[in-house]
XYZ file of C-alpha atoms in Angstrom:
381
model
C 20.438 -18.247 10.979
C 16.837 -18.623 12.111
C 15.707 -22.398 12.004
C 12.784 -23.235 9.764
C 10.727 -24.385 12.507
C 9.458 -21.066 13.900
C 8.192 -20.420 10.227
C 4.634 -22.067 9.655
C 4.672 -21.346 5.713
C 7.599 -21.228 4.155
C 9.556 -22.553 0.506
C 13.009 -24.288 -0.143
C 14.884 -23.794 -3.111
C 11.530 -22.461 -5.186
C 11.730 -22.401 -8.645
C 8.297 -21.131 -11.009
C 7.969 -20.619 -14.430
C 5.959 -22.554 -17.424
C 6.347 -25.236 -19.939
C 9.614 -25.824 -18.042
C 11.017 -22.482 -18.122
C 11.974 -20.672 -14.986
C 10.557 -17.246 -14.616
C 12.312 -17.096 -10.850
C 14.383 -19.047 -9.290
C 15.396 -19.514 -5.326
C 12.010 -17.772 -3.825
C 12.048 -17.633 -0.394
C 8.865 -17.029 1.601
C 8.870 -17.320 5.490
C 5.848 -17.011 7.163
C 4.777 -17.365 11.066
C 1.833 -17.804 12.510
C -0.059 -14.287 12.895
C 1.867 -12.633 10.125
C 0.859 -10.985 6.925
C 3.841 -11.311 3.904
C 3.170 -8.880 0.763
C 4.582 -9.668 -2.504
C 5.651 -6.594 -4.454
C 7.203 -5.619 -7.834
C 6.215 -4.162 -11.167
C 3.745 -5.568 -13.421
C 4.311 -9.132 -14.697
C 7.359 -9.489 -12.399
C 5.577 -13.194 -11.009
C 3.836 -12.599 -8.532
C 0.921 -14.466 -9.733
C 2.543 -17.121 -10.823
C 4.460 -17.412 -7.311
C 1.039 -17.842 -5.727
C -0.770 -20.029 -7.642
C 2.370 -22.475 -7.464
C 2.708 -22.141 -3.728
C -1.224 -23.408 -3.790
C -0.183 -26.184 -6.144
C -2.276 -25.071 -8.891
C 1.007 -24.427 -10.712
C 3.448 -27.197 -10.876
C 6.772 -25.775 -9.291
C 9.698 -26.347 -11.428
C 12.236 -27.057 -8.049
C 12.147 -26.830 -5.009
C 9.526 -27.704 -2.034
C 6.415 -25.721 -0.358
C 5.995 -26.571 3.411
C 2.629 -26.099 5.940
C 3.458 -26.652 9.209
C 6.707 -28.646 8.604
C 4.948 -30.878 5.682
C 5.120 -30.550 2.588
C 1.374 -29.019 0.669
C 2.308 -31.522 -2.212
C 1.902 -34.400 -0.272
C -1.772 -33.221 0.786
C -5.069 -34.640 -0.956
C -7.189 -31.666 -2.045
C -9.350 -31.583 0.970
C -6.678 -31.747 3.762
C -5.224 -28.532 1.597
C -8.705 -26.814 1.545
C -9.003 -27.410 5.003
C -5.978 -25.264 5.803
C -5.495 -23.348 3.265
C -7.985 -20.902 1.506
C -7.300 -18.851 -1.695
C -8.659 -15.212 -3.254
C -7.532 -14.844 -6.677
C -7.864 -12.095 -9.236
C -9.934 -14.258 -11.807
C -13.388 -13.756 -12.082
C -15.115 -16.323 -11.114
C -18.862 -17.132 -12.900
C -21.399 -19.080 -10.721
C -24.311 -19.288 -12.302
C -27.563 -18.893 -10.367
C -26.168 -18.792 -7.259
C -26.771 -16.104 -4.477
C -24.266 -14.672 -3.009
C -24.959 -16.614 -0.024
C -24.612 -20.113 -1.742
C -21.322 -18.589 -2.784
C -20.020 -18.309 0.485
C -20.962 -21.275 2.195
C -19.162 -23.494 -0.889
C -16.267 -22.492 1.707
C -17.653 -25.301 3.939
C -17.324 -28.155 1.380
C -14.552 -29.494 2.518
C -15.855 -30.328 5.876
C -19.152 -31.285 4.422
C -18.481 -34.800 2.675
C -19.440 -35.951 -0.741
C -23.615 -34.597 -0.926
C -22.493 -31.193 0.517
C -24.869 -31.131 2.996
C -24.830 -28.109 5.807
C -24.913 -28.481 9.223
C -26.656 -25.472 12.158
C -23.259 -25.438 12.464
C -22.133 -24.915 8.703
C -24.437 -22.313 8.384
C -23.953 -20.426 11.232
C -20.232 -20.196 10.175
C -21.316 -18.973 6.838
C -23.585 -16.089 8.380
C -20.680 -14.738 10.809
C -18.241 -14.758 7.744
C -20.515 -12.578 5.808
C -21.094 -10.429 8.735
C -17.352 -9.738 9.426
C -16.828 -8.726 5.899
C -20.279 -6.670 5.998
C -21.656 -8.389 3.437
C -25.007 -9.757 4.929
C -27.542 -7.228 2.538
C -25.784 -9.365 -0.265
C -27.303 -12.722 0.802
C -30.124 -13.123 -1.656
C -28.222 -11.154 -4.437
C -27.518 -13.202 -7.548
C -23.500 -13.394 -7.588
C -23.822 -12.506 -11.292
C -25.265 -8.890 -10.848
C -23.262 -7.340 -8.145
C -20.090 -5.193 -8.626
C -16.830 -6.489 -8.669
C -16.058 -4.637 -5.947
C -18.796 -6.236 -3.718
C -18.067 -9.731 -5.423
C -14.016 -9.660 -4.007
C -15.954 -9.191 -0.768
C -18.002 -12.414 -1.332
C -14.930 -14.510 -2.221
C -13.183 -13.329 0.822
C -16.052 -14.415 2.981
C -15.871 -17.627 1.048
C -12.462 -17.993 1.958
C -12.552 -17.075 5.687
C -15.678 -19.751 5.664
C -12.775 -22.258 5.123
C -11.485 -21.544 8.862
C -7.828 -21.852 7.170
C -4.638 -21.415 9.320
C -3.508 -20.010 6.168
C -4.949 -17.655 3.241
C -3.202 -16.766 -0.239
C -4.907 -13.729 -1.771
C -3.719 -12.337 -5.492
C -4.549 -8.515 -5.672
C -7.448 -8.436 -3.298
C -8.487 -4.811 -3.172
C -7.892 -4.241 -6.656
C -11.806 -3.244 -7.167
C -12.287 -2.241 -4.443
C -13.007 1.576 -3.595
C -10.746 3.619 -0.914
C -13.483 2.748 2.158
C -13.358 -0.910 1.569
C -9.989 -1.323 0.784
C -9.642 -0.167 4.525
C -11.801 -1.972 5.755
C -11.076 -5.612 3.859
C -6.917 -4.757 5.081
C -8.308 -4.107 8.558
C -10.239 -7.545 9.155
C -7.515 -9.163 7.526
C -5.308 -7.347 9.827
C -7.540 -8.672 12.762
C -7.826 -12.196 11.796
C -4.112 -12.913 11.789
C -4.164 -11.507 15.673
C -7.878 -12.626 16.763
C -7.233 -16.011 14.965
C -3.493 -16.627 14.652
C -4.352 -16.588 10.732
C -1.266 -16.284 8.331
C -1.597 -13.901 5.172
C 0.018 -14.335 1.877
C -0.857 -11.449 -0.783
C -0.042 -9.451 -3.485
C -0.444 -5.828 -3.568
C -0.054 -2.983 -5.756
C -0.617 -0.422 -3.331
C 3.325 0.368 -1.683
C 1.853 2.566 0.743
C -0.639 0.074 1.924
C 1.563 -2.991 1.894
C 3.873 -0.507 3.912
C 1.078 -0.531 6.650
C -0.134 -3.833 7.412
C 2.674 -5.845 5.863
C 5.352 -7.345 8.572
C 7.463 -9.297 6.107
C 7.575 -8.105 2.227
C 9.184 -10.198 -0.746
C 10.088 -7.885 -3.452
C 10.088 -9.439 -6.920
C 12.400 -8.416 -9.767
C 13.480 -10.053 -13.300
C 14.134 -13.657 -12.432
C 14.853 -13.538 -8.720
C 13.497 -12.045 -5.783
C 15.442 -8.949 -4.564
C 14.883 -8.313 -1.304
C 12.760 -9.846 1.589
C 12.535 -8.199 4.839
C 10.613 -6.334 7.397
C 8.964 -2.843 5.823
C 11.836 -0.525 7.393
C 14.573 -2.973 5.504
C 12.199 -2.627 2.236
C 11.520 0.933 2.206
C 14.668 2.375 2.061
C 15.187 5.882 0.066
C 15.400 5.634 -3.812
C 14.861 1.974 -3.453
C 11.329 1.299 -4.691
C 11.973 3.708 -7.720
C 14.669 1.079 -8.375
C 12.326 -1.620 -8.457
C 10.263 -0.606 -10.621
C 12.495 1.111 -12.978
C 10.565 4.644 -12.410
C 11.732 7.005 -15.150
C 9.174 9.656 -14.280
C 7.750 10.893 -10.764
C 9.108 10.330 -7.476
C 8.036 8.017 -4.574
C 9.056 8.982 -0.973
C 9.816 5.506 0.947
C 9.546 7.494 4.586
C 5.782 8.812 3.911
C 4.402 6.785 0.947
C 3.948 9.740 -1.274
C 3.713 9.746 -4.804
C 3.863 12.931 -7.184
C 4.423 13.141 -10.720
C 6.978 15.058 -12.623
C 8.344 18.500 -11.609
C 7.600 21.012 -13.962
C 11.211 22.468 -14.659
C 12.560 25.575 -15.445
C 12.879 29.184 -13.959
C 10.900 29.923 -10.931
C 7.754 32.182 -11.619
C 6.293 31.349 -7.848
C 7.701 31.637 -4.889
C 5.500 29.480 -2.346
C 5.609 30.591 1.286
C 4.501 27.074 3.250
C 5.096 24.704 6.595
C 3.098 22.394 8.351
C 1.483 20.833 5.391
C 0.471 24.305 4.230
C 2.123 24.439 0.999
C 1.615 20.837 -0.225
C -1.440 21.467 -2.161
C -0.661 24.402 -3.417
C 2.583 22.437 -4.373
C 0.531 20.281 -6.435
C -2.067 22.741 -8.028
C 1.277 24.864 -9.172
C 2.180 21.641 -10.824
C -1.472 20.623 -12.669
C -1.191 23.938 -14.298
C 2.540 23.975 -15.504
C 4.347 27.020 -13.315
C 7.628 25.883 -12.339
C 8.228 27.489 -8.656
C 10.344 27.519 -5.892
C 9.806 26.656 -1.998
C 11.198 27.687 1.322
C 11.989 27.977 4.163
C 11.136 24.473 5.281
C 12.917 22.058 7.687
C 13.636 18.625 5.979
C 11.176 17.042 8.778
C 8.062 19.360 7.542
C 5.471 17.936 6.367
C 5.331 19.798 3.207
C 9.136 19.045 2.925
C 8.816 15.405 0.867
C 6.273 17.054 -1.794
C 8.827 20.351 -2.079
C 11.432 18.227 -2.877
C 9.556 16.387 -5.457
C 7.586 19.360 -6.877
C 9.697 22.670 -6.554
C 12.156 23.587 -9.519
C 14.040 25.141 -6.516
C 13.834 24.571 -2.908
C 15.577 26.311 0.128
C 15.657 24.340 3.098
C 17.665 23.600 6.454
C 17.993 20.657 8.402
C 15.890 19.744 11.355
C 16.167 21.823 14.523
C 18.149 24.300 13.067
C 16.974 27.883 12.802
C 16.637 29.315 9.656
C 19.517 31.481 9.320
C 19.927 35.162 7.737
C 21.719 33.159 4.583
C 18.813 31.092 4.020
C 16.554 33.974 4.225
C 18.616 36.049 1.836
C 18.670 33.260 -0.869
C 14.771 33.482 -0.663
C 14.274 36.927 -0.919
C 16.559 36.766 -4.213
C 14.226 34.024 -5.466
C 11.711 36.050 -4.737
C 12.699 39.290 -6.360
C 13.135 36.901 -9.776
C 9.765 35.400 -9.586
C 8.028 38.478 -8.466
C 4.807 36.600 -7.265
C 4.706 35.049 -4.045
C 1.717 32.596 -2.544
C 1.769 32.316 1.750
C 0.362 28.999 2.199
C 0.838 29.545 6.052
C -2.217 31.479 7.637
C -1.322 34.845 9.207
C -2.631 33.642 12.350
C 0.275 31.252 12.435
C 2.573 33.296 11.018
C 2.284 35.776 13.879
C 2.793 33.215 16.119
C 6.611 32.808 14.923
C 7.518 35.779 15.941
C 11.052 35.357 18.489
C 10.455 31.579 17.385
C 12.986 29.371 14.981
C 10.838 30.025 12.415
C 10.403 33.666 12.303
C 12.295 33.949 8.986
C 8.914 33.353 7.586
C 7.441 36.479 8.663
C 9.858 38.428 7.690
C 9.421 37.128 4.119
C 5.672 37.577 4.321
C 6.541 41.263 5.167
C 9.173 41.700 2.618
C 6.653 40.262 0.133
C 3.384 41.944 1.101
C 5.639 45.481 1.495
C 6.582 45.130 -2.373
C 2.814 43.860 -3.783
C 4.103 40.475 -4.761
C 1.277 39.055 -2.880
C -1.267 39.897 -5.600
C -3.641 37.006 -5.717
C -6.709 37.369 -3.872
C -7.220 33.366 -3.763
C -3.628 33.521 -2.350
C -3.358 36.130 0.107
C -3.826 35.534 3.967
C -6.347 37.965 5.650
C -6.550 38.172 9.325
C-alpha cells in the first residue's frame, strides 16, 4: 500500500453532500506533484460538489482534505489562495472591470490589505495572459467578451495565483475545439514546467483519456473506480457508467457513434485503412442498414464497423482473409445487390499476392456483376 506521503493532495475518509445528507461517501483523491486527476461520471453524479468541498467552499460532511501533509481546513483564506487557485463553471459578473483588472485580482493575496501592485505583480499578470494568449483582451470590458474567451481570463487569473495546486470545474466547456487544445496543452505544460498539480472535471472521455494520469470515476453515492487511464478505460466499461442505452463508445480509440440502423443489409461497404468509416457514418445519417468486410479487428475502420454495420465480416489480426470469409461476403453481397469500395483502386491493386487480396477479388466480383452502380461510389483509376 503506497504511503500518503508521496501524494501532495489527497482526502481521508471524504464524505459530501448538503444539509447533512451524504451524496458520496469514502472519496479518495491522490494527487502528486506534476499530475493532472480528472473526475468523470454522468451528469449530476457530484462532481461539483466534490470540488467545491475539497476547496472548502462546501463544508465536508466526514472526513479530512490534506495539502502537503496539512490539512486545507486549518488554513486562513490567504495561506489557501496562496496555494491553491480555483476555475469554476459559474459565471462570474465584474462590473467595469477589464479583462486585465480581472486577472491581476489573482495577485491579491500577496498584495496586502489596499491591493496595491508591485513591477513585479504586474509583470506576473502580463506573462499569465500571454501563456493563455489572451493579451488582445487586456482593455476589453470582462462583461462583453464571449464565454469562451472569459474561461480563458479566469484561467489566467488563476495561474496569476502561482498555486502548487489548481481545482478547475468543467473548464473547456465553452470553449471551441482549437482552444480546448490549446487551454489542455498549457495545463499539460504547467504541471511539467512548474511541478503544478491539476484537479478537474471533464466531460470530454476522450480528452480526459489524453492528458489525464489518474481518473476518479463517480457513480450513485460512491466513487467507482480510480486509476490510471488504461485501468479506467476498459471495454464496455464507460457505457456502464453512464448507463448508455443508445450508441456505443469504444474505450481503445475514444470513438463515439450513435445507434446502428438495424435490419437487412441493402449495402455492402468495401473499406480498410480508415476508408470505409465515413461512408460508415453517412450510410447511417440516411437510414440504410449495411454490412462491412473484410476488415482485420486492428483496422482502423474496424471500431466504427462494429458499431455501425447491421452485419460485419471480419478476422482477427494478422490472419489472412480466408476463402470462407470471402464466400460469406460475396453471399452478402448477392442479397444487398449494391456495393460501395471505400478503398481506392490504386490501393486495391496493390493487394494483389498480399494478405489482403480478398478485397480485390470482391471488387472484381462486384464490378463484373454492375453492383457498383453509384458514380459518387465507384473508384476510377
Amino acid at each position: 500500500m503506497r504511503s500518503m506521503n508521496e501524494f501532495y493532495f489527497y482526502t481521508e475518509g471524504l464524505a459530501v453532500g448538503y444539509h447533512g445528507v451524504p451524496l458520496i461517501k469514502n472519496i479518495e483523491i491522490r494527487v502528486r506533484r506534476g499530475e493532472i486527476l480528472t473526475l468523470i461520471g454522468p451528469n449530476g453524479a457530484g462532481k461539483t460538489t466534490i470540488l467545491r468541498s475539497i476547496i472548502q467552499q462546501l463544508q465536508p460532511l466526514d472526513g479530512r482534505v490534506y495539502l502537503d501533509g496539512g490539512e486545507v481546513s486549518k488554513l486562513t483564506g490567504n495561506q489557501l489562495a496562496r496555494r491553491l487557485s480555483v476555475v469554476l463553471t459559474e459565471r462570474v459578473r465584474p462590473e467595469l472591470m477589464s479583462c486585465e483588472d480581472v486577472v491581476a485580482t489573482g495577485r491579491y493575496p500577496y498584495t496586502g490589505k489596499f491591493g496595491i501592485l508591485s513591477e513585479d505583480d504586474r509583470r506576473i499578470v502580463k506573462e499569465s495572459m500571454e501563456l493563455i494568449h489572451i493579451s488582445e483582451l487586456a482593455d476589453r470590458s470582462f462583461t462583453q467578451i464571449s464565454d469562451g474567451q472569459k474561461q480563458r481570463v479566469m484561467l489566467a487569473r488563476a495561474i496569476c495565483q502561482e498555486p502548487e495546486v489548481i481545482v478547475l470545474d468543467e473548464p473547456t466547456s465553452f470553449l471551441d475545439i482549437r482552444y480546448k487544445l490549446e487551454f489542455l496543452s498549457i495545463l499539460q505544460s504547467m504541471t511539467r514546467k512548474k511541478n503544478l498539480s491539476v484537479i478537474m472535471s471533464l466531460h470530454e472521455l476522450d480528452l480526459a483519456e489524453r492528458i489525464s494520469d489518474q481518473i476518479v470515476c463517480v457513480k450513485g453515492d460512491h466513487v467507482d473506480r480510480f486509476g490510471p487511464p488504461e485501468e479506467i478505460f476498459t471495454p464496455g466499461y464507460i457505457r456502464q457508467l453512464y448507463q448508455m442505452t443508445a450508441g456505443t463508445y469504444e474505450e481503445r480509440t475514444g470513438d463515439v457513434e450513435l445507434e446502428a440502423v438495424r435490419g437487412e443489409p441493402q449495402v455492402f461497404v468495401i473499406a480498410g485503412n480508415g476508408s470505409g468509416t465515413p461512408v460508415f457514418r453517412r450510410l447511417q445519417r440516411e437510414g440504410i442498414p449495411f454490412a462491412a468486410g473484410i476488415l482485420w479487428e486492428n483496422d482502423l475502420d474496424f471500431p466504427a464497423a462494429k458499431a455501425l454495420a447491421a452485419e460485419l465480416i471480419s478476422v482477427e489480426a494478422f490472419r489472412p482473409m480466408g476463402s470462407c470469409e470471402t464466400e460469406q461476403a460475396k453471399q452478402v453481397m448477392e442479397r444487398c445487390g449494391r456495393v460501395i469500395c471505400a478503398l481506392p483502386v490504386a490501393e486495391l491493386k496493390s493487394l494483389v499476392g498480399g494478405p489482403g487480396q480478398p478485397l480485390q477479388e470482391l471488387y472484381r466480383y462486384a464490378m463484373d456483376r454492375g453492383w457498383i452502380k453509384d458514380t459518387n461510389d465507384k473508384n476510377d483509376d
